[in-house]
Coordinates of C-alpha atoms and ligand atoms in Angstrom, one line a residue:
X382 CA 12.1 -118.0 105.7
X383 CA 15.6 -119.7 105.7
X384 CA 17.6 -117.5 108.2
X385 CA 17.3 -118.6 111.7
X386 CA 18.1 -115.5 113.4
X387 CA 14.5 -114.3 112.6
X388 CA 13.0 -111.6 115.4
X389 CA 9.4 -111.5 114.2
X390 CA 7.5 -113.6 111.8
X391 CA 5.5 -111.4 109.6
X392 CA 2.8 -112.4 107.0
X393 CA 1.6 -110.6 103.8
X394 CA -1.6 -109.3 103.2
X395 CA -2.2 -111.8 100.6
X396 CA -1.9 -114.8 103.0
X397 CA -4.9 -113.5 105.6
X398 CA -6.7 -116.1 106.6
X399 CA -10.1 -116.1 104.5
X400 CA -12.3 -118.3 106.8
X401 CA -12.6 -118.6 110.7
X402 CA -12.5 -122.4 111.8
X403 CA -15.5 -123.7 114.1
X404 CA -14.4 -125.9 116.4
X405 CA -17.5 -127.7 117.5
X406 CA -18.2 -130.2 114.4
X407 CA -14.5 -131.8 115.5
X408 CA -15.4 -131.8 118.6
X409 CA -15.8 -135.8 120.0
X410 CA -18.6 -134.8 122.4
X411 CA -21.3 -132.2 121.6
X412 CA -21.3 -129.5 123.8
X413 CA -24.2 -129.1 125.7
X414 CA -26.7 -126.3 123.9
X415 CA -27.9 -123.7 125.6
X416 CA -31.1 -123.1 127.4
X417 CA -34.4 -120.8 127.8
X418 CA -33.7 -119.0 130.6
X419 CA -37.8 -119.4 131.9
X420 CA -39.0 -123.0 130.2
X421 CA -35.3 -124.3 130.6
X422 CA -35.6 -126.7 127.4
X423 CA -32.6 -125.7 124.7
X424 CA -32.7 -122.2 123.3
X425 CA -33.6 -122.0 119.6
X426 CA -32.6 -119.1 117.4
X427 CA -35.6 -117.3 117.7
X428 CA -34.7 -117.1 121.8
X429 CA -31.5 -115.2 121.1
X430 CA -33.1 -112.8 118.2
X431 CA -34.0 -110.3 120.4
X432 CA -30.7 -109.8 121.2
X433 CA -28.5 -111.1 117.9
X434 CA -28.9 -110.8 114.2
X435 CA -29.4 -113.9 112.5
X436 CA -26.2 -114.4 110.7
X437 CA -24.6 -114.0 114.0
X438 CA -26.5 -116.5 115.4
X439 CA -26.7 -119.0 112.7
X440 CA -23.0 -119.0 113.0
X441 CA -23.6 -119.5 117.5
X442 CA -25.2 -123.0 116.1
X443 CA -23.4 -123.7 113.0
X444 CA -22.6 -127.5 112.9
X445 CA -20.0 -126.1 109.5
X446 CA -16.2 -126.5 110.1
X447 CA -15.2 -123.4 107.9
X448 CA -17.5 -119.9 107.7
X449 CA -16.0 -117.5 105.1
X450 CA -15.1 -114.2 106.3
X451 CA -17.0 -111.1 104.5
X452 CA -14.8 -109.2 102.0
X453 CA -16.0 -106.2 104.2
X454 CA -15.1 -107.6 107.0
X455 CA -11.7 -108.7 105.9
X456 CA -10.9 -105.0 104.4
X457 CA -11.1 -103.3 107.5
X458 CA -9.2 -106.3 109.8
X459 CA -6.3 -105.5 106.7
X460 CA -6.0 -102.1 109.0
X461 CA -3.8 -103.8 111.6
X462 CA -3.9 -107.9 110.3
X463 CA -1.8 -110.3 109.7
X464 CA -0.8 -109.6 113.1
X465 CA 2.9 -110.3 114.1
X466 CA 4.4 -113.3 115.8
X467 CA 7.2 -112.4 117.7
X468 CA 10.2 -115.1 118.8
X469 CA 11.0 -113.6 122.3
X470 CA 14.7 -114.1 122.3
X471 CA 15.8 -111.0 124.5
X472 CA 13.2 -112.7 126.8
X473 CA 14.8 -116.2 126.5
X474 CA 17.9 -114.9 126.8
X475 CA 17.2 -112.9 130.3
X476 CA 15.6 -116.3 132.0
X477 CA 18.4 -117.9 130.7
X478 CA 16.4 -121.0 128.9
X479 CA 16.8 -123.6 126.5
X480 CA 13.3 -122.9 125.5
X481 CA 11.6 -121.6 122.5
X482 CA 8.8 -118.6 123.9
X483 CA 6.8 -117.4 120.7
X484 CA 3.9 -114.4 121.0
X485 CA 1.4 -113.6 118.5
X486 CA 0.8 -110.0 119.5
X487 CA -2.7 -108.3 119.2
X488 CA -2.0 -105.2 120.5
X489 CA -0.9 -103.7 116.8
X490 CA -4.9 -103.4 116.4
X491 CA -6.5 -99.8 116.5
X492 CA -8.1 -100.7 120.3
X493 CA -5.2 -102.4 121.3
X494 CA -6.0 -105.9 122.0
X495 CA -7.4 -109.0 120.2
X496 CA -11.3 -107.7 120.7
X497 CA -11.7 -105.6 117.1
X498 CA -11.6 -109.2 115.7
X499 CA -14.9 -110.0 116.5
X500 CA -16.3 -106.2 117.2
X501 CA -15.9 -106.0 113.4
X502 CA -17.7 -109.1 112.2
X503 CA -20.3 -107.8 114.6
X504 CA -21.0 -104.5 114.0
X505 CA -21.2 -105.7 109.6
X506 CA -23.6 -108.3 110.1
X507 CA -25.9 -106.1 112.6
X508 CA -25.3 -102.9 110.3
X509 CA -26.3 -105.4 107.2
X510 CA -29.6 -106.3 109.4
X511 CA -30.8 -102.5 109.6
X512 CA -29.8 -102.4 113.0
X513 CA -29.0 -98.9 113.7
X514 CA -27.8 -99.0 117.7
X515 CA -25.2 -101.5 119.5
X516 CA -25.2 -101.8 122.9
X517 CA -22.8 -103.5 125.0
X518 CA -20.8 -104.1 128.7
X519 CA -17.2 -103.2 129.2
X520 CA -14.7 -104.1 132.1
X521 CA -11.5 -103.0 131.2
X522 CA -12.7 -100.7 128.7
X523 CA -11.0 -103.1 125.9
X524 CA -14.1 -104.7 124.6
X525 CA -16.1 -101.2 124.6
X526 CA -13.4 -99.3 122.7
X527 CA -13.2 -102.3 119.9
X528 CA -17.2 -101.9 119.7
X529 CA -17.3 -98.3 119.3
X530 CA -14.5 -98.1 116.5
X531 CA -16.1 -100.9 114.6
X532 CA -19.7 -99.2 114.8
X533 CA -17.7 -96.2 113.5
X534 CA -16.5 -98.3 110.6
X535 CA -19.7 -99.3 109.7
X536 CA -21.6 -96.1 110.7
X537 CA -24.0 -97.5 113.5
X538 CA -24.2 -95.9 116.8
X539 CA -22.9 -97.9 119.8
X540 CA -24.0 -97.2 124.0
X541 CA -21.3 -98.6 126.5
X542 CA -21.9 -99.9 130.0
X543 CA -18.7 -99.8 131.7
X544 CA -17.9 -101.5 135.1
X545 CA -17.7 -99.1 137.4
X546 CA -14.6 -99.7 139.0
X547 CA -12.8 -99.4 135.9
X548 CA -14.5 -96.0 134.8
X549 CA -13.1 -94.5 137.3
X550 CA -9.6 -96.3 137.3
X551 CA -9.5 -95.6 133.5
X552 CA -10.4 -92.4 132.3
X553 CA -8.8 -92.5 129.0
X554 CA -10.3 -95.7 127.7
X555 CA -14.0 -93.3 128.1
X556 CA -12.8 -90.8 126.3
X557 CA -11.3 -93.5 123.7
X558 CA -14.8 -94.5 122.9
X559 CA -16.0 -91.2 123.0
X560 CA -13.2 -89.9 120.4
X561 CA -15.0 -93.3 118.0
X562 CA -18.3 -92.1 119.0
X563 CA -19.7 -93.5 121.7
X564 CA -22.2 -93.1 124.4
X565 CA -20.7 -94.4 128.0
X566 CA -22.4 -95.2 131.5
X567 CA -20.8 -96.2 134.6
X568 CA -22.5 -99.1 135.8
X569 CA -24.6 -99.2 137.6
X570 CA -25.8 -96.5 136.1
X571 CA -28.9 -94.6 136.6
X572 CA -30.3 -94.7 133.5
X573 CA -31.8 -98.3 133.5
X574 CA -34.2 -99.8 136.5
X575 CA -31.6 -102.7 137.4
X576 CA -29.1 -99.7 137.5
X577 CA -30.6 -97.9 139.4
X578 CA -31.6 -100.5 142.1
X579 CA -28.4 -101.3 142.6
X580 CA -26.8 -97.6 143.2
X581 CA -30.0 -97.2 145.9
X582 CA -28.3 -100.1 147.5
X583 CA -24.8 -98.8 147.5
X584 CA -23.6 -95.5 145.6
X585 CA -20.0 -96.6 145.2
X586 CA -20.9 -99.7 143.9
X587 CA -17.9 -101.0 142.4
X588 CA -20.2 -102.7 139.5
X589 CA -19.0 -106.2 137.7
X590 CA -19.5 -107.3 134.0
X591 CA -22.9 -109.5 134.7
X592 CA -24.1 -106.0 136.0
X593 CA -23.5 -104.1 133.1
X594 CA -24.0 -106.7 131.0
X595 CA -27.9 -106.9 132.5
X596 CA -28.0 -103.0 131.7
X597 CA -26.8 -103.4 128.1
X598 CA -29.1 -106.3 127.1
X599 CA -32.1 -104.3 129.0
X600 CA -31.4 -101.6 126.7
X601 CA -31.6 -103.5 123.8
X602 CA -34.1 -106.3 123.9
X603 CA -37.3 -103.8 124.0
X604 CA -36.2 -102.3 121.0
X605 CA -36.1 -103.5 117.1
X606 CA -33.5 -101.6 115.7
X607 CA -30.9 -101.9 118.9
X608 CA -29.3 -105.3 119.1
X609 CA -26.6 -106.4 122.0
X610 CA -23.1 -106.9 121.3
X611 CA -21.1 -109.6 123.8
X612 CA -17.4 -109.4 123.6
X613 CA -16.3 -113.2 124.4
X614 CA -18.0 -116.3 125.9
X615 CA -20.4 -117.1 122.8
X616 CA -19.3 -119.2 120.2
X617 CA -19.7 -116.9 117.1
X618 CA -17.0 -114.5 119.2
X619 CA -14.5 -117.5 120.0
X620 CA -15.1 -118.5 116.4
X621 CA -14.1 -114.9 115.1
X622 CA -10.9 -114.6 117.0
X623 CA -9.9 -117.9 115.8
X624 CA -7.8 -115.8 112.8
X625 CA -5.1 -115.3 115.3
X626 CA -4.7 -119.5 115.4
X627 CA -4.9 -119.8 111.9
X628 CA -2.6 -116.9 111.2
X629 CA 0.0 -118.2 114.0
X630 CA -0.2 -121.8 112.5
X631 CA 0.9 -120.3 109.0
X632 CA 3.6 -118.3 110.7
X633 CA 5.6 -121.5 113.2
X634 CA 5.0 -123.0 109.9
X635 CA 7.2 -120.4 108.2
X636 CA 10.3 -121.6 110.6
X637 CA 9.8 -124.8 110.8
X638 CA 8.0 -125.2 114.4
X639 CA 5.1 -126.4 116.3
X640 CA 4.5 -126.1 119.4
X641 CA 5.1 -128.4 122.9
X642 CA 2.9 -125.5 125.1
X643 CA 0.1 -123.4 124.6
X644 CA -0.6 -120.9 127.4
X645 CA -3.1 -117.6 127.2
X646 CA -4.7 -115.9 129.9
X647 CA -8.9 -116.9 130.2
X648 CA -11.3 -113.9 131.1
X649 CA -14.7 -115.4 129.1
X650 CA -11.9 -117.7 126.9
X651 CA -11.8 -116.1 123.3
X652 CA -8.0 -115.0 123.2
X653 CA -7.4 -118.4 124.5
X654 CA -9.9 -120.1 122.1
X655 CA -9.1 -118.3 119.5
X656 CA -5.4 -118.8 119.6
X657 CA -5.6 -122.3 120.7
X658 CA -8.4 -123.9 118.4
X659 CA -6.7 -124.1 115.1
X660 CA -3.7 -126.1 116.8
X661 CA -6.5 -128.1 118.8
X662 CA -7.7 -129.1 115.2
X663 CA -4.3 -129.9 114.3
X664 CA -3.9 -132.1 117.3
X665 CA -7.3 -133.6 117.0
X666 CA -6.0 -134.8 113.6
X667 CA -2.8 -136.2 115.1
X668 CA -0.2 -133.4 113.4
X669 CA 1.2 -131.9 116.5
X670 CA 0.6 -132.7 120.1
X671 CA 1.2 -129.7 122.5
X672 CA -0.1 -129.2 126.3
X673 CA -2.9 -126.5 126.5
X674 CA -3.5 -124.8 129.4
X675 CA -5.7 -121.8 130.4
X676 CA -4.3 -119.8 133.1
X677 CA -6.5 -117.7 135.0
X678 CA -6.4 -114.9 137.9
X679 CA -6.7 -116.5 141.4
X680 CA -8.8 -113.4 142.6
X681 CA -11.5 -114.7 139.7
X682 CA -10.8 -118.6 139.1
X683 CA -13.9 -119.5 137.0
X684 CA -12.3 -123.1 135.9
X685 CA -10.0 -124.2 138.7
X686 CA -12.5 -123.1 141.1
X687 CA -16.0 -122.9 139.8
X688 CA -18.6 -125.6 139.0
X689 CA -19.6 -127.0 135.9
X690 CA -23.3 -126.2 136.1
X691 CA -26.2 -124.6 133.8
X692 CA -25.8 -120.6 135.2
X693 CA -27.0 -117.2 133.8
X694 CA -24.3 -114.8 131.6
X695 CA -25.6 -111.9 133.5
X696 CA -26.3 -111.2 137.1
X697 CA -30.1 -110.2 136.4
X698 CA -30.7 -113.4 134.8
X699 CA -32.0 -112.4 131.4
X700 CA -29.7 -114.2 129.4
X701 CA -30.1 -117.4 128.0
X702 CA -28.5 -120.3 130.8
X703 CA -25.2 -121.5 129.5
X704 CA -23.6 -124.3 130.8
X705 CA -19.9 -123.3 132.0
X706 CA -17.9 -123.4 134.6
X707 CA -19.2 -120.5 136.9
X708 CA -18.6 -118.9 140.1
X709 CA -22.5 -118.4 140.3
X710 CA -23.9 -115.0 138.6
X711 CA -24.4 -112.9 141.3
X712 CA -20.8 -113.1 142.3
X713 CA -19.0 -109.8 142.8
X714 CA -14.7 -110.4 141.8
X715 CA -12.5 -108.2 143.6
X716 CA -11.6 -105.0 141.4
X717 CA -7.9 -106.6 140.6
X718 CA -6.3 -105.3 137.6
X719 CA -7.0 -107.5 134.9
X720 CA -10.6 -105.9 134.3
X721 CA -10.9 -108.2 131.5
X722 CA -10.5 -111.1 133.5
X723 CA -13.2 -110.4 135.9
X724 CA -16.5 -113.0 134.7
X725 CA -18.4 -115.0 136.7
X726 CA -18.6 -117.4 134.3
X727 CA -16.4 -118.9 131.3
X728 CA -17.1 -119.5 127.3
X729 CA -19.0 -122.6 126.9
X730 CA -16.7 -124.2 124.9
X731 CA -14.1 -123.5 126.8
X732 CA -15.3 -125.2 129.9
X733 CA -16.5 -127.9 127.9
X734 CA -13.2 -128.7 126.5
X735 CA -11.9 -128.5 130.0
X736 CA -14.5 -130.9 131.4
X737 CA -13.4 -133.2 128.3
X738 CA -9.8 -132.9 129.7
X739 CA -8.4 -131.7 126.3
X740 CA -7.0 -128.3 128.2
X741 CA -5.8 -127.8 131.6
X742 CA -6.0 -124.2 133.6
X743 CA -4.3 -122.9 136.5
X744 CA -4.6 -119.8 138.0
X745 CA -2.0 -117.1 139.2
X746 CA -1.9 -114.6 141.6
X747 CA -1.2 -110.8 140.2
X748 CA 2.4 -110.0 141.6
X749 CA 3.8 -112.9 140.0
X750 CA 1.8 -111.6 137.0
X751 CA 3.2 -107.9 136.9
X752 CA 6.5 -109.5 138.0
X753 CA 6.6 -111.4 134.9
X754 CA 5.3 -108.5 133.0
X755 CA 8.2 -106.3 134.2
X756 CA 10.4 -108.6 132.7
X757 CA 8.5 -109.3 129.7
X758 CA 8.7 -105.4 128.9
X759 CA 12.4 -104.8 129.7
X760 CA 13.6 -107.8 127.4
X761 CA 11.2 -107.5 124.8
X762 CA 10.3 -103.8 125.1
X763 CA 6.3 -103.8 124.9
X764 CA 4.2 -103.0 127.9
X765 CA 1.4 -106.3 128.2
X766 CA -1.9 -105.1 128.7
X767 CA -2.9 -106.7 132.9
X768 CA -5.0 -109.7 130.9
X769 CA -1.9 -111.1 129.3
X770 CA 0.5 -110.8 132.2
X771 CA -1.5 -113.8 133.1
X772 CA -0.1 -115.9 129.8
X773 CA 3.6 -114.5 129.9
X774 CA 3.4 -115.5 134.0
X775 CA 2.4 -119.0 132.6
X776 CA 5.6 -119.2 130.0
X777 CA 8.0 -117.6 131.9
X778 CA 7.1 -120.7 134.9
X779 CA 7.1 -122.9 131.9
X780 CA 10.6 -121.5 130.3
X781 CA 12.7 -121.4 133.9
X782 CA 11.4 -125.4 134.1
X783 CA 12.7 -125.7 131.0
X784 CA 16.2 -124.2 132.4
X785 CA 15.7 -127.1 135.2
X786 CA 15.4 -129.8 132.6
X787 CA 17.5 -128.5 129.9
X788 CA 14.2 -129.4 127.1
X789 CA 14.6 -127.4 124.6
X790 CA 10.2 -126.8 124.3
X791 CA 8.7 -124.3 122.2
X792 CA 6.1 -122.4 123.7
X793 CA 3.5 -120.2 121.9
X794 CA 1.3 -117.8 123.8
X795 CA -0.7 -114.4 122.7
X796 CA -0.5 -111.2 124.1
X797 CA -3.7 -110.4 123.6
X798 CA -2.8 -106.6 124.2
X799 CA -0.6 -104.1 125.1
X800 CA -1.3 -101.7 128.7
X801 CA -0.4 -98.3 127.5
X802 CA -4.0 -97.2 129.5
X803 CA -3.3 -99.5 132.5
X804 CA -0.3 -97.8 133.8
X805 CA -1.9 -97.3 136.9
X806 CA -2.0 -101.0 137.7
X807 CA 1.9 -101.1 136.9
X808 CA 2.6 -97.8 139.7
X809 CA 1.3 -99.8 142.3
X810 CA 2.6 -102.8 141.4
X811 CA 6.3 -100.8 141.6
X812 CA 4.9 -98.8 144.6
X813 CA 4.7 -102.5 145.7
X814 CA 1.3 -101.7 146.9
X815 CA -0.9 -104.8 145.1
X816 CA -1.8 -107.3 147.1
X817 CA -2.7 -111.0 145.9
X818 CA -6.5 -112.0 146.3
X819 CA -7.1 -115.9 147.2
X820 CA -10.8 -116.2 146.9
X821 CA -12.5 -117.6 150.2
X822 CA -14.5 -120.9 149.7
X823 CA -17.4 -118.7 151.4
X824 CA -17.5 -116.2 149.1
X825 CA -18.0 -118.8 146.0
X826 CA -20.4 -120.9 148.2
X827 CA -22.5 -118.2 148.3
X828 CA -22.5 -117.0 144.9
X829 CA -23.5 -120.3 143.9
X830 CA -26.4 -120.7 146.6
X831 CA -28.2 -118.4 143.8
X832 CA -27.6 -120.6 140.8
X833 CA -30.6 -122.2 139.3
X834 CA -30.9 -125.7 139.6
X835 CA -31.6 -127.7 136.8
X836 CA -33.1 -131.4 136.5
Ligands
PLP717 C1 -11.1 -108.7 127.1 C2 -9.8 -109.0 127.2 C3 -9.4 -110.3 127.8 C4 -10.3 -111.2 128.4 O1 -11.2 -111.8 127.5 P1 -11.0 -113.2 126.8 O2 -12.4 -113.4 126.1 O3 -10.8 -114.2 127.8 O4 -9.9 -113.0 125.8 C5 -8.0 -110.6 127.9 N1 -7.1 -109.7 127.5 C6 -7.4 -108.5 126.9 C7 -6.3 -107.6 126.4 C8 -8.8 -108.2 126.8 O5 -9.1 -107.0 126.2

C-alpha cells in the first residue's frame, strides 16, 4: 500500500492468518501451572476433562509455538475476518497530536466484539468430541452471545448464566442469544443449589461472573455430554484471540509502521493478550520495541491492586487454582458499566507477564472512560462497546502527551467491540449521572481473607 492517505488497512481473505501463536514456549520464565483445587499439587489434563475437551486442553498445556487453525474453524471466522485496522485520523486530528493512534476493530463480528474468536474454536472442537450441550457465564452478555452463535454454527445447544445485574440492564443481549438459540438464567438463578443459596440470602442479588461461572461449571461437570465453555482467562482462549495480533502485525506492516505503544482494556486479558502477544514475540526477538500496558477499570483493579497469589476462577471454588493476580474469589465489583471488565481475577499469563515486568497496567476511572468514548465516536464515528473505552481512555492520555512533547509515537490499540446494546451506560453518562468507584482497601482485604493459602 503506497498511498499515505490510507483511512483503514484492510486485508484479503487469502492472507488470514492460518495458525494462532502460543506465547508460553518464548516465554523466559515458565509460568506457574495450575493446580488441583483439593490435593493442591499441579492439575493434569485429566483434572480439567470434566470440564474441557481434550484438544482444548492439550492446547491449555501445549509447550508448541504455532497450533494450526481448523479449516472449519477458519470458514466460519471468513464471516467477519480479516478484521479492519483503522488509522484514527479524524481522532488525531480533534486532540490535536503529533501522534500516530491505530485500532484494530472487532466489533465487524456477528456478536460484536472480539469473543466469536475463540467461541468458534470452542464450540468445533467440543462438537467434534460428541459433546452435545455448552454451558457458560456471561457478564456483559458479549461472551454469552459469541457462545450461542458459534453453537449454532456447529449445531450444539448452549445454556447461559448471565450476571444478574446485566440481565436486567441489558435486555437485548437475552434475546440476542435467544434469537441464536440459547437457554439464559439470571444468576443467581434458581435452577442450581449454589444459585439458589445465594437468592435465599438476598433476592436482588446483583450476581458477579465467579457466581455464574460456579453455576455454569455445576451444570456441566455431572454430566458426559455437557462440557463448560470460559470466555477469557485460560490460555487456549488468549491463544485463539491471538489472530487479531497476527493480523494487525501484517497490516502496520502494509504502511510501513510498528508500534511505540500498546494499550487495550484487561477484563480476564484475552483482547489484550491476543492483540498484544504477536508484537510481544516480535519484541522478544529484538524487531520492535513498544511499551505495553494493560489498563484496567479502577472500580475492578485485578493487576494494579490485587495480589499475585494461587486463587479460585469461581467464587464456589470448583475450579482448578490459578495463579493470577486476584482481588480474592468471593469479591463482589460494583455493577459499573464495563460488564466485561468485572473478574476477580486476571488470565494467568497475563499476570505472569506482569509480574515478569514485560507489561505495565494502570487503571481508569469510567467518566474519563465515556469521556474519551464521546470523542472517540464523534471523530471516528463508531460507538465503543464500555470494555474498550478503557483502551481509547489509555491512547487518548497517551496522544495529548504526545501533543506535550511534540513525538510523533504510533499507538496501536483494539476496540474490542462496538456498544450498540450498552446505550444505557452512555445516557447516564450524558445525564452526567455515573459516578467513579475507587475501590476501598477494606473491601479487597476482605475478599482476600477467603483465599486459600498455599505452601
Ligand atoms: C468480554 C469483553 C472484554 C473483557 O474480556 P477480555 O478477556 O479482557 O478481553 C472486553 N471487551 C469486550 C467488548 C468484551 O466483550
Amino acid at each position: 500500500m503506497a498511498s499515505d492517505d490510507y483511512h483503514k488497512i484492510l486485508l484479503d481473505e487469502s492472507e488470514i492468518p492460518t495458525q494462532w501463536y502460543n506465547i508460553v514456549p518464548d516465554l523466559p520464565v515458565p509460568p506457574p501451572p495450575a493446580l488441583h483445587p483439593g490435593t493442591h499439587e499441579p492439575a493434569g489434563p485429566d483434572d480439567f476433562a470434566p470440564l474441557f475437551p481434550m484438544e482444548l486442553i492439550m492446547q491449555e498445556v501445549s509447550q508448541e509455538r504455532f497450533i494450526d487453525i481448523p479449516g472449519e474453524v477458519l470458514d466460519v471466522l471468513k464471516l467477519w475476518r480479516p478484521s479492519p485496522l483503522f488509522r484514527a485520523r479524524r481522532l488525531e486530528k480533534m486532540l490535536d497530536t503529533p501522534a500516530k493512534i491505530f485500532y484494530k476493530y472487532e466489533g465487524v463480528s456477528p456478536a460484536g466484539s472480539h469473543k466469536p474468536n475463540t467461541s468458534v474454536p470452542q464450540a468445533y472442537y467440543n462438537a467434534k468430541a460428541g459433546v452435545k450441550k455448552l454451558t457458560t457465564e456471561t457478564g456483559a452478555g458479549q461472551w454469552g452471545s459469541a457462545l450461542a452463535f458459534a453453537c449454532a454454527q456447529f449445531g450444539i445447544e448452549c445454556e447461559v448464566w448471565q450476571v444478574a445485574a446485566s440481565y436486567r440492564q441489558k435486555p437485548y443481549r437475552k434475546t440476542m442469544m435467544e434469537v441464536w438459540g440459547a437457554t439464559v438464567h439470571p444468576s443467581p438463578s434458581d435452577v442450581t443449589d449454589f444459585g439458589r443459596s445465594l437468592l435465599a440470602q438476598d433476592a436482588d442479588h446483583p450476581g458477579s461472573l465467579g457466581i455464574a461461572i460456579s453455576e455454569a461449571v455445576g451444570e456441566a461437570a455431572p454430566h458426559d455430554d455437557v462440557r463448560y465453555a470460559l470466555g477469557s482467562v485460560l490460555n487456549h482462549v488468549l491463544m485463539h484471540q491471538t489472530i487479531i495480533g497476527e493480523e494487525a502485525l501484517l497490516q502496520l506492516a502494509k504502511v510501513g509502521e510498528t508500534p511505540d505503544v500498546l494499550v487495550g482494556c484487561t477484563g480476564g486479558g484475552s483482547n489484550f493478550g491476543g492483540l498484544a502477544f504477536p508484537f510481544m514475540r516480535e519484541k522478544m526477538a529484538g524487531k520492535m520495541d513498544p511499551i505495553i500496558r494493560c489498563v484496567e477499570p479502577m472500580a475492578c483493579p485485578t493487576l494494579t491492586k490485587g495480589e499475585y497469589r494461587y486463587d479460585f476462577g469461581d467464587t464456589a471454588g470448583m475450579t482448578p487454582l490459578m495463579k493470577m493476580h486476584t482481588l480474592g474469589h468471593s469479591f463482589v465489583p460494583e455493577p459499573i458499566h464495563a460488564g466485561g471488565l468485572r473478574y476477580h481475577g486476571m488470565a494467568p499469563l497475563v499476570s505472569h507477564i506482569y509480574e515478569q515486568g514485560m507489561v505495565e497496567a494502570i487503571s481508569i476511572g469510567q467518566n474519563e472512560c465515556f469521556a474519551g468514548a464521546l470523542q472517540f465516536a464523534r471523530a471516528e464515528g463508531i460507538v465503543p462497546a464500555p470494555e474498550p473505552t478503557h483502551a481509547i481512555a489509555a491512547a487518548v492520555r497517551e496522544a495529548m502527551a504526545c501533543k506535550e512533547s511534540g513525538e510523533e509515537k504510533v499507538i496501536l490499540t483494539a476496540l474490542c467491540g462496538h456498544g450498540h446494546l450498552d446505550l444505557a451506560s452512555y445516557e447516564q453518562y450524558l445525564s452526567g449521572a455515573m459516578v467513579d468507584v475507587d475501590l476501598s482497601e477494606d473491601a479487597i482485604t476482605e475478599a482476600m481473607a477467603g483465599v486459600p493459602v498455599i505452601a
